[in-house]
PDB file of C-alpha atoms in Angstrom:
ATOM      1  CA  MET U   1      43.568  -5.671 -11.785  1.00 45.00           C
ATOM      2  CA  LYS U   2      45.432  -8.904 -12.410  1.00 45.00           C
ATOM      3  CA  LEU U   3      45.343 -11.337  -9.461  1.00 47.00           C
ATOM      4  CA  THR U   4      48.561 -12.922  -8.302  1.00 47.00           C
ATOM      5  CA  ASN U   5      48.713 -16.710  -7.949  1.00 47.00           C
ATOM      6  CA  THR U   6      48.984 -16.367  -4.151  1.00 43.00           C
ATOM      7  CA  PHE U   7      45.850 -14.228  -3.968  1.00 38.00           C
ATOM      8  CA  LYS U   8      43.956 -16.650  -6.215  1.00 41.00           C
ATOM      9  CA  ILE U   9      44.881 -19.560  -3.930  1.00 41.00           C
ATOM     10  CA  SER U  10      43.759 -17.620  -0.828  1.00 39.00           C
ATOM     11  CA  ILE U  11      40.364 -16.881  -2.367  1.00 39.00           C
ATOM     12  CA  PHE U  12      40.007 -20.567  -3.244  1.00 41.00           C
ATOM     13  CA  LEU U  13      40.932 -21.809   0.251  1.00 41.00           C
ATOM     14  CA  ILE U  14      38.500 -19.661   2.215  1.00 40.00           C
ATOM     15  CA  PRO U  15      35.331 -21.358   0.918  1.00 43.00           C
ATOM     16  CA  LEU U  16      36.911 -24.783   1.398  1.00 40.00           C
ATOM     17  CA  PHE U  17      37.681 -23.975   5.034  1.00 40.00           C
ATOM     18  CA  LEU U  18      34.133 -22.762   5.628  1.00 41.00           C
ATOM     19  CA  ILE U  19      32.694 -25.910   4.038  1.00 43.00           C
ATOM     20  CA  SER U  20      35.000 -28.102   6.118  1.00 49.00           C
ATOM     21  CA  ALA U  21      34.120 -26.342   9.378  1.00 45.00           C
ATOM     22  CA  GLN U  22      30.425 -26.599   8.573  1.00 50.00           C
ATOM     23  CA  ALA U  23      30.732 -30.296   7.743  1.00 53.00           C
ATOM     24  CA  LEU U  24      32.271 -31.142  11.127  1.00 84.00           C
ATOM     25  CA  LYS U  25      29.503 -29.665  13.262  1.00 95.00           C
ATOM     26  CA  ASP U  26      27.531 -32.007  15.517  1.00 97.00           C
ATOM     27  CA  VAL U  27      24.271 -33.146  13.957  1.00 98.00           C
ATOM     28  CA  ARG U  28      21.015 -34.348  15.488  1.00 98.00           C
ATOM     29  CA  VAL U  29      19.082 -37.056  13.662  1.00 98.00           C
ATOM     30  CA  LYS U  30      15.731 -38.583  14.613  1.00 98.00           C
ATOM     31  CA  ASN U  31      14.137 -41.598  12.940  1.00 98.00           C
ATOM     32  CA  GLN U  32      11.543 -44.241  13.823  1.00 98.00           C
ATOM     33  CA  VAL U  33      14.007 -46.126  16.074  1.00 98.00           C
ATOM     34  CA  PHE U  34      16.315 -43.620  17.793  1.00 98.00           C
ATOM     35  CA  GLU U  35      17.319 -39.987  18.217  1.00 98.00           C
ATOM     36  CA  VAL U  36      21.059 -39.273  18.162  1.00 98.00           C
ATOM     37  CA  ASN U  37      23.361 -36.328  18.696  1.00 98.00           C
ATOM     38  CA  TYR U  38      26.343 -37.229  16.497  1.00 98.00           C
ATOM     39  CA  SER U  39      29.848 -35.744  16.469  1.00 98.00           C
ATOM     40  CA  GLN U  40      31.168 -35.614  12.925  1.00 98.00           C
ATOM     41  CA  SER U  41      34.620 -34.592  14.190  1.00 97.00           C
ATOM     42  CA  LEU U  42      34.870 -37.587  16.563  1.00 98.00           C
ATOM     43  CA  GLU U  43      33.015 -39.833  14.088  1.00 98.00           C
ATOM     44  CA  GLN U  44      31.012 -41.190  17.032  1.00 98.00           C
ATOM     45  CA  PRO U  45      27.642 -40.635  18.698  1.00 98.00           C
ATOM     46  CA  LEU U  46      27.617 -38.327  21.715  1.00 98.00           C
ATOM     47  CA  GLU U  47      24.169 -39.307  22.973  1.00 98.00           C
ATOM     48  CA  LEU U  48      21.453 -41.623  21.693  1.00 99.00           C
ATOM     49  CA  THR U  49      17.913 -42.295  22.954  1.00 98.00           C
ATOM     50  CA  TYR U  50      15.471 -45.098  22.113  1.00 98.00           C
ATOM     51  CA  ARG U  51      12.340 -46.734  23.577  1.00 98.00           C
ATOM     52  CA  SER U  52      12.399 -50.386  24.520  1.00 98.00           C
ATOM     53  CA  THR U  53       8.885 -51.855  24.282  1.00 98.00           C
ATOM     54  CA  ASN U  54       7.557 -55.397  24.128  1.00 96.00           C
ATOM     55  CA  ARG U  55       7.974 -55.889  20.374  1.00 97.00           C
ATOM     56  CA  PRO U  56       7.694 -59.370  18.833  1.00 95.00           C
ATOM     57  CA  THR U  57      10.712 -60.843  17.042  1.00 95.00           C
ATOM     58  CA  ASN U  58       9.620 -61.283  13.423  1.00 96.00           C
ATOM     59  CA  VAL U  59      12.826 -60.863  11.401  1.00 96.00           C
ATOM     60  CA  ASN U  60      16.442 -61.982  11.618  1.00 94.00           C
ATOM     61  CA  ARG U  61      19.568 -59.857  11.159  1.00 91.00           C
ATOM     62  CA  GLY U  62      21.313 -62.556   9.103  1.00 89.00           C
ATOM     63  CA  SER U  63      24.534 -61.141   7.629  1.00 89.00           C
ATOM     64  CA  MET U  64      23.349 -57.518   7.774  1.00 93.00           C
ATOM     65  CA  ASP U  65      26.113 -54.936   8.189  1.00 95.00           C
ATOM     66  CA  PHE U  66      26.231 -51.250   9.065  1.00 98.00           C
ATOM     67  CA  LYS U  67      25.764 -48.564   6.437  1.00 98.00           C
ATOM     68  CA  THR U  68      26.950 -44.972   6.228  1.00 97.00           C
ATOM     69  CA  GLU U  69      24.478 -42.099   5.961  1.00 96.00           C
ATOM     70  CA  PRO U  70      24.308 -39.447   3.225  1.00 93.00           C
ATOM     71  CA  ASN U  71      25.477 -35.982   4.280  1.00 93.00           C
ATOM     72  CA  VAL U  72      26.803 -37.125   7.687  1.00 97.00           C
ATOM     73  CA  HIS U  73      30.504 -37.786   8.291  1.00 97.00           C
ATOM     74  CA  THR U  74      30.461 -40.980  10.392  1.00 98.00           C
ATOM     75  CA  SER U  75      32.864 -43.789  11.136  1.00 98.00           C
ATOM     76  CA  ASP U  76      32.878 -46.581   8.568  1.00 98.00           C
ATOM     77  CA  HIS U  77      34.045 -50.152   8.015  1.00 97.00           C
ATOM     78  CA  HIS U  78      37.726 -49.175   7.917  1.00 98.00           C
ATOM     79  CA  ASP U  79      37.659 -47.983  11.540  1.00 98.00           C
ATOM     80  CA  TYR U  80      36.851 -51.498  12.762  1.00 97.00           C
ATOM     81  CA  VAL U  81      39.359 -53.583  10.804  1.00 96.00           C
ATOM     82  CA  LYS U  82      42.069 -55.617  12.590  1.00 95.00           C
ATOM     83  CA  ASN U  83      41.604 -54.082  16.027  1.00 97.00           C
ATOM     84  CA  VAL U  84      39.796 -54.843  19.305  1.00 98.00           C
ATOM     85  CA  TRP U  85      36.848 -52.553  18.589  1.00 98.00           C
ATOM     86  CA  ASP U  86      33.458 -54.002  17.683  1.00 98.00           C
ATOM     87  CA  LYS U  87      30.755 -52.157  15.789  1.00 98.00           C
ATOM     88  CA  GLY U  88      28.733 -51.728  18.955  1.00 98.00           C
ATOM     89  CA  HIS U  89      25.008 -51.117  18.563  1.00 98.00           C
ATOM     90  CA  LEU U  90      23.609 -48.451  20.871  1.00 98.00           C
ATOM     91  CA  ALA U  91      19.938 -49.067  20.050  1.00 98.00           C
ATOM     92  CA  PRO U  92      20.005 -52.908  19.989  1.00 98.00           C
ATOM     93  CA  ALA U  93      19.150 -54.793  16.815  1.00 98.00           C
ATOM     94  CA  ALA U  94      17.302 -57.494  18.781  1.00 97.00           C
ATOM     95  CA  THR U  95      15.022 -54.892  20.392  1.00 98.00           C
ATOM     96  CA  PHE U  96      13.904 -53.683  16.953  1.00 98.00           C
ATOM     97  CA  SER U  97      13.508 -57.000  15.154  1.00 97.00           C
ATOM     98  CA  ASP U  98       9.732 -56.603  14.848  1.00 97.00           C
ATOM     99  CA  ASN U  99      10.034 -55.600  11.197  1.00 97.00           C
ATOM    100  CA  MET U 100      12.751 -55.274   8.567  1.00 97.00           C
ATOM    101  CA  GLY U 101      12.524 -51.484   8.391  1.00 97.00           C
ATOM    102  CA  ASN U 102      13.267 -51.054  12.089  1.00 98.00           C
ATOM    103  CA  LEU U 103      16.001 -53.683  12.061  1.00 98.00           C
ATOM    104  CA  LYS U 104      17.779 -52.065   9.092  1.00 97.00           C
ATOM    105  CA  THR U 105      17.592 -48.675  10.807  1.00 98.00           C
ATOM    106  CA  THR U 106      19.650 -50.011  13.718  1.00 98.00           C
ATOM    107  CA  PHE U 107      22.431 -50.899  11.265  1.00 98.00           C
ATOM    108  CA  SER U 108      23.401 -47.283  10.698  1.00 98.00           C
ATOM    109  CA  TYR U 109      26.801 -45.900  11.663  1.00 98.00           C
ATOM    110  CA  LEU U 110      24.812 -43.195  13.467  1.00 98.00           C
ATOM    111  CA  ASN U 111      23.908 -46.005  15.905  1.00 98.00           C
ATOM    112  CA  CYS U 112      27.403 -47.494  16.067  1.00 98.00           C
ATOM    113  CA  ALA U 113      30.274 -46.948  18.510  1.00 98.00           C
ATOM    114  CA  LEU U 114      33.836 -48.204  18.731  1.00 98.00           C
ATOM    115  CA  GLN U 115      33.223 -50.613  21.607  1.00 98.00           C
ATOM    116  CA  ASP U 116      35.599 -53.101  23.205  1.00 98.00           C
ATOM    117  CA  GLN U 117      34.777 -56.521  21.761  1.00 98.00           C
ATOM    118  CA  TYR U 118      34.533 -58.197  25.173  1.00 98.00           C
ATOM    119  CA  LEU U 119      32.228 -55.474  26.503  1.00 98.00           C
ATOM    120  CA  ASN U 120      30.008 -55.550  23.401  1.00 98.00           C
ATOM    121  CA  ARG U 121      29.637 -59.328  23.408  1.00 98.00           C
ATOM    122  CA  GLY U 122      29.525 -59.643  27.190  1.00 98.00           C
ATOM    123  CA  GLU U 123      28.032 -57.412  29.893  1.00 98.00           C
ATOM    124  CA  TRP U 124      26.681 -54.783  27.465  1.00 98.00           C
ATOM    125  CA  ARG U 125      24.780 -57.505  25.592  1.00 98.00           C
ATOM    126  CA  LEU U 126      23.518 -59.009  28.857  1.00 98.00           C
ATOM    127  CA  LEU U 127      22.096 -55.668  30.001  1.00 98.00           C
ATOM    128  CA  GLU U 128      20.329 -55.349  26.626  1.00 98.00           C
ATOM    129  CA  GLU U 129      18.785 -58.773  27.248  1.00 98.00           C
ATOM    130  CA  GLN U 130      17.667 -57.622  30.692  1.00 98.00           C
ATOM    131  CA  GLU U 131      16.022 -54.555  29.159  1.00 98.00           C
ATOM    132  CA  ARG U 132      13.927 -56.869  26.976  1.00 98.00           C
ATOM    133  CA  LYS U 133      12.806 -58.730  30.098  1.00 98.00           C
ATOM    134  CA  TRP U 134      11.932 -55.480  31.846  1.00 98.00           C
ATOM    135  CA  ASP U 135       9.981 -54.184  28.843  1.00 98.00           C
ATOM    136  CA  ASP U 136       7.670 -57.211  29.046  1.00 97.00           C
ATOM    137  CA  LYS U 137       6.151 -55.433  32.069  1.00 97.00           C
ATOM    138  CA  GLU U 138       6.569 -51.762  31.196  1.00 98.00           C
ATOM    139  CA  ASN U 139       8.045 -49.596  28.468  1.00 98.00           C
ATOM    140  CA  LEU U 140      11.508 -48.142  28.923  1.00 98.00           C
ATOM    141  CA  THR U 141      13.159 -44.993  27.635  1.00 98.00           C
ATOM    142  CA  VAL U 142      16.895 -45.573  27.324  1.00 98.00           C
ATOM    143  CA  LYS U 143      19.452 -42.798  26.884  1.00 98.00           C
ATOM    144  CA  ILE U 144      23.108 -43.652  26.262  1.00 98.00           C
ATOM    145  CA  THR U 145      25.794 -41.021  26.739  1.00 98.00           C
ATOM    146  CA  LEU U 146      29.346 -41.582  25.521  1.00 98.00           C
ATOM    147  CA  ASP U 147      32.338 -40.354  27.480  1.00 98.00           C
ATOM    148  CA  PHE U 148      35.118 -38.471  25.645  1.00 98.00           C
ATOM    149  CA  ASP U 149      38.062 -36.377  26.777  1.00 97.00           C
ATOM    150  CA  LYS U 150      41.473 -35.278  25.472  1.00 96.00           C
ATOM    151  CA  SER U 151      43.055 -38.587  26.491  1.00 96.00           C
ATOM    152  CA  CYS U 152      40.819 -40.636  24.170  1.00 98.00           C
ATOM    153  CA  LEU U 153      42.520 -42.763  21.549  1.00 98.00           C
ATOM    154  CA  VAL U 154      42.190 -41.573  17.946  1.00 98.00           C
ATOM    155  CA  ILE U 155      42.714 -44.569  15.693  1.00 97.00           C
ATOM    156  CA  PRO U 156      44.744 -44.219  12.445  1.00 97.00           C
ATOM    157  CA  THR U 157      41.609 -44.121  10.279  1.00 97.00           C
ATOM    158  CA  GLY U 158      40.388 -41.001  12.120  1.00 97.00           C
ATOM    159  CA  ALA U 159      37.636 -42.047  14.550  1.00 98.00           C
ATOM    160  CA  THR U 160      37.879 -41.410  18.302  1.00 98.00           C
ATOM    161  CA  VAL U 161      37.380 -44.253  20.785  1.00 98.00           C
ATOM    162  CA  PRO U 162      34.982 -43.445  23.678  1.00 98.00           C
ATOM    163  CA  LYS U 163      36.297 -43.849  27.235  1.00 98.00           C
ATOM    164  CA  GLY U 164      33.018 -45.333  28.379  1.00 98.00           C
ATOM    165  CA  PHE U 165      29.235 -45.522  28.134  1.00 98.00           C
ATOM    166  CA  THR U 166      26.464 -44.578  30.557  1.00 98.00           C
ATOM    167  CA  LYS U 167      22.991 -46.093  30.179  1.00 98.00           C
ATOM    168  CA  HIS U 168      20.156 -44.104  31.742  1.00 98.00           C
ATOM    169  CA  ILE U 169      17.065 -46.350  31.837  1.00 98.00           C
ATOM    170  CA  TYR U 170      13.689 -44.802  32.664  1.00 98.00           C
ATOM    171  CA  PHE U 171      10.837 -47.137  33.641  1.00 98.00           C
ATOM    172  CA  GLU U 172       7.839 -45.308  32.208  1.00 98.00           C
ATOM    173  CA  THR U 173       5.092 -46.810  34.416  1.00 98.00           C
ATOM    174  CA  SER U 174       6.874 -46.947  37.759  1.00 98.00           C
ATOM    175  CA  LYS U 175       8.621 -43.636  36.944  1.00 98.00           C
ATOM    176  CA  LYS U 176      12.030 -44.688  38.236  1.00 97.00           C
ATOM    177  CA  TRP U 177      15.556 -44.517  36.846  1.00 98.00           C
ATOM    178  CA  GLU U 178      18.391 -47.029  36.768  1.00 98.00           C
ATOM    179  CA  CYS U 179      21.840 -46.029  35.502  1.00 98.00           C
ATOM    180  CA  TYR U 180      24.908 -48.062  34.555  1.00 98.00           C
ATOM    181  CA  TYR U 181      28.427 -46.999  33.616  1.00 98.00           C
ATOM    182  CA  PHE U 182      30.719 -49.218  31.532  1.00 98.00           C
ATOM    183  CA  PRO U 183      34.367 -48.327  30.895  1.00 98.00           C
ATOM    184  CA  ASN U 184      35.222 -49.141  27.284  1.00 98.00           C
ATOM    185  CA  GLU U 185      37.361 -52.161  28.146  1.00 98.00           C
ATOM    186  CA  LYS U 186      37.085 -55.849  28.904  1.00 98.00           C
ATOM    187  CA  PRO U 187      34.655 -56.132  31.846  1.00 98.00           C
ATOM    188  CA  THR U 188      35.903 -57.464  35.162  1.00 97.00           C
ATOM    189  CA  LYS U 189      32.475 -57.572  36.853  1.00 97.00           C
ATOM    190  CA  LYS U 190      28.869 -58.442  36.030  1.00 98.00           C
ATOM    191  CA  TRP U 191      26.506 -55.997  34.307  1.00 98.00           C
ATOM    192  CA  ASN U 192      24.495 -55.332  37.470  1.00 98.00           C
ATOM    193  CA  GLU U 193      27.695 -54.396  39.308  1.00 98.00           C
ATOM    194  CA  HIS U 194      28.091 -51.471  36.921  1.00 98.00           C
ATOM    195  CA  LYS U 195      25.042 -49.763  38.419  1.00 98.00           C
ATOM    196  CA  ILE U 196      25.668 -46.174  39.523  1.00 98.00           C
ATOM    197  CA  LYS U 197      23.649 -43.419  41.170  1.00 97.00           C
ATOM    198  CA  CYS U 198      21.471 -41.581  38.656  1.00 96.00           C
ATOM    199  CA  VAL U 199      21.726 -37.807  38.493  1.00 88.00           C
ATOM    200  CA  HIS U 200      18.824 -36.214  36.592  1.00 76.00           C
TER     201      HIS U 200
END
C-alpha cells in the first residue's frame, strides 16, 4: 500500500517526540566532587550535594570557565550574557582547589545556577567562606536545593531562573544541622540573618 505524505510525516514525528521527551527527563550525576539531580527542562540543578573538608589550596582557577556536559541538556554561556545573572557555583571552586581535576569538575554547567550577581558575589560567597572555616574543625555535608514554581522567569535563551536557594549544612562530628535560605535577588541582610529552621 502506498503511504500518503501525511502518514509518512506522522510516522517520522512520533520517534522525534519520544526522543525529545526522553531527553528532557531529570538526570542524576555523581562525580568525585558533587552529586546533582539536574532538570534538563529547566536547564538548572534541582538539588546538589557535596562534602566540605579541610583541603589545601594548591591550584588557582585563573580564567577557567564553565563547560557543558555530553548527553545532558544544560544551560550554557548564552544564558548568562548581558543580564544580571551570574554563573553561580553550587559546589564552590575554592573548596575544591586542592588539585586541578577537582577544580575543573566544579566548572561544569551541572554545578551552575542562574544566580543574582549581588547574591553570588556577596552573602552567598561569604557563607562559602564560613564553611571553609567550619571545615577546619569538622567535615561538612552540604546539600543545596533550588526553589522553582510556575512564576519563575524563563529567560529568552530557554533556561529558568530559580526563585531561591536553601543550604542544608550537616556538621558530621557534632551531628547538627544549620540551614539558610537565600531569595535569588540582591541581599538586604547578612548571610547569618538568612538562617532558617531546618526540617529533616
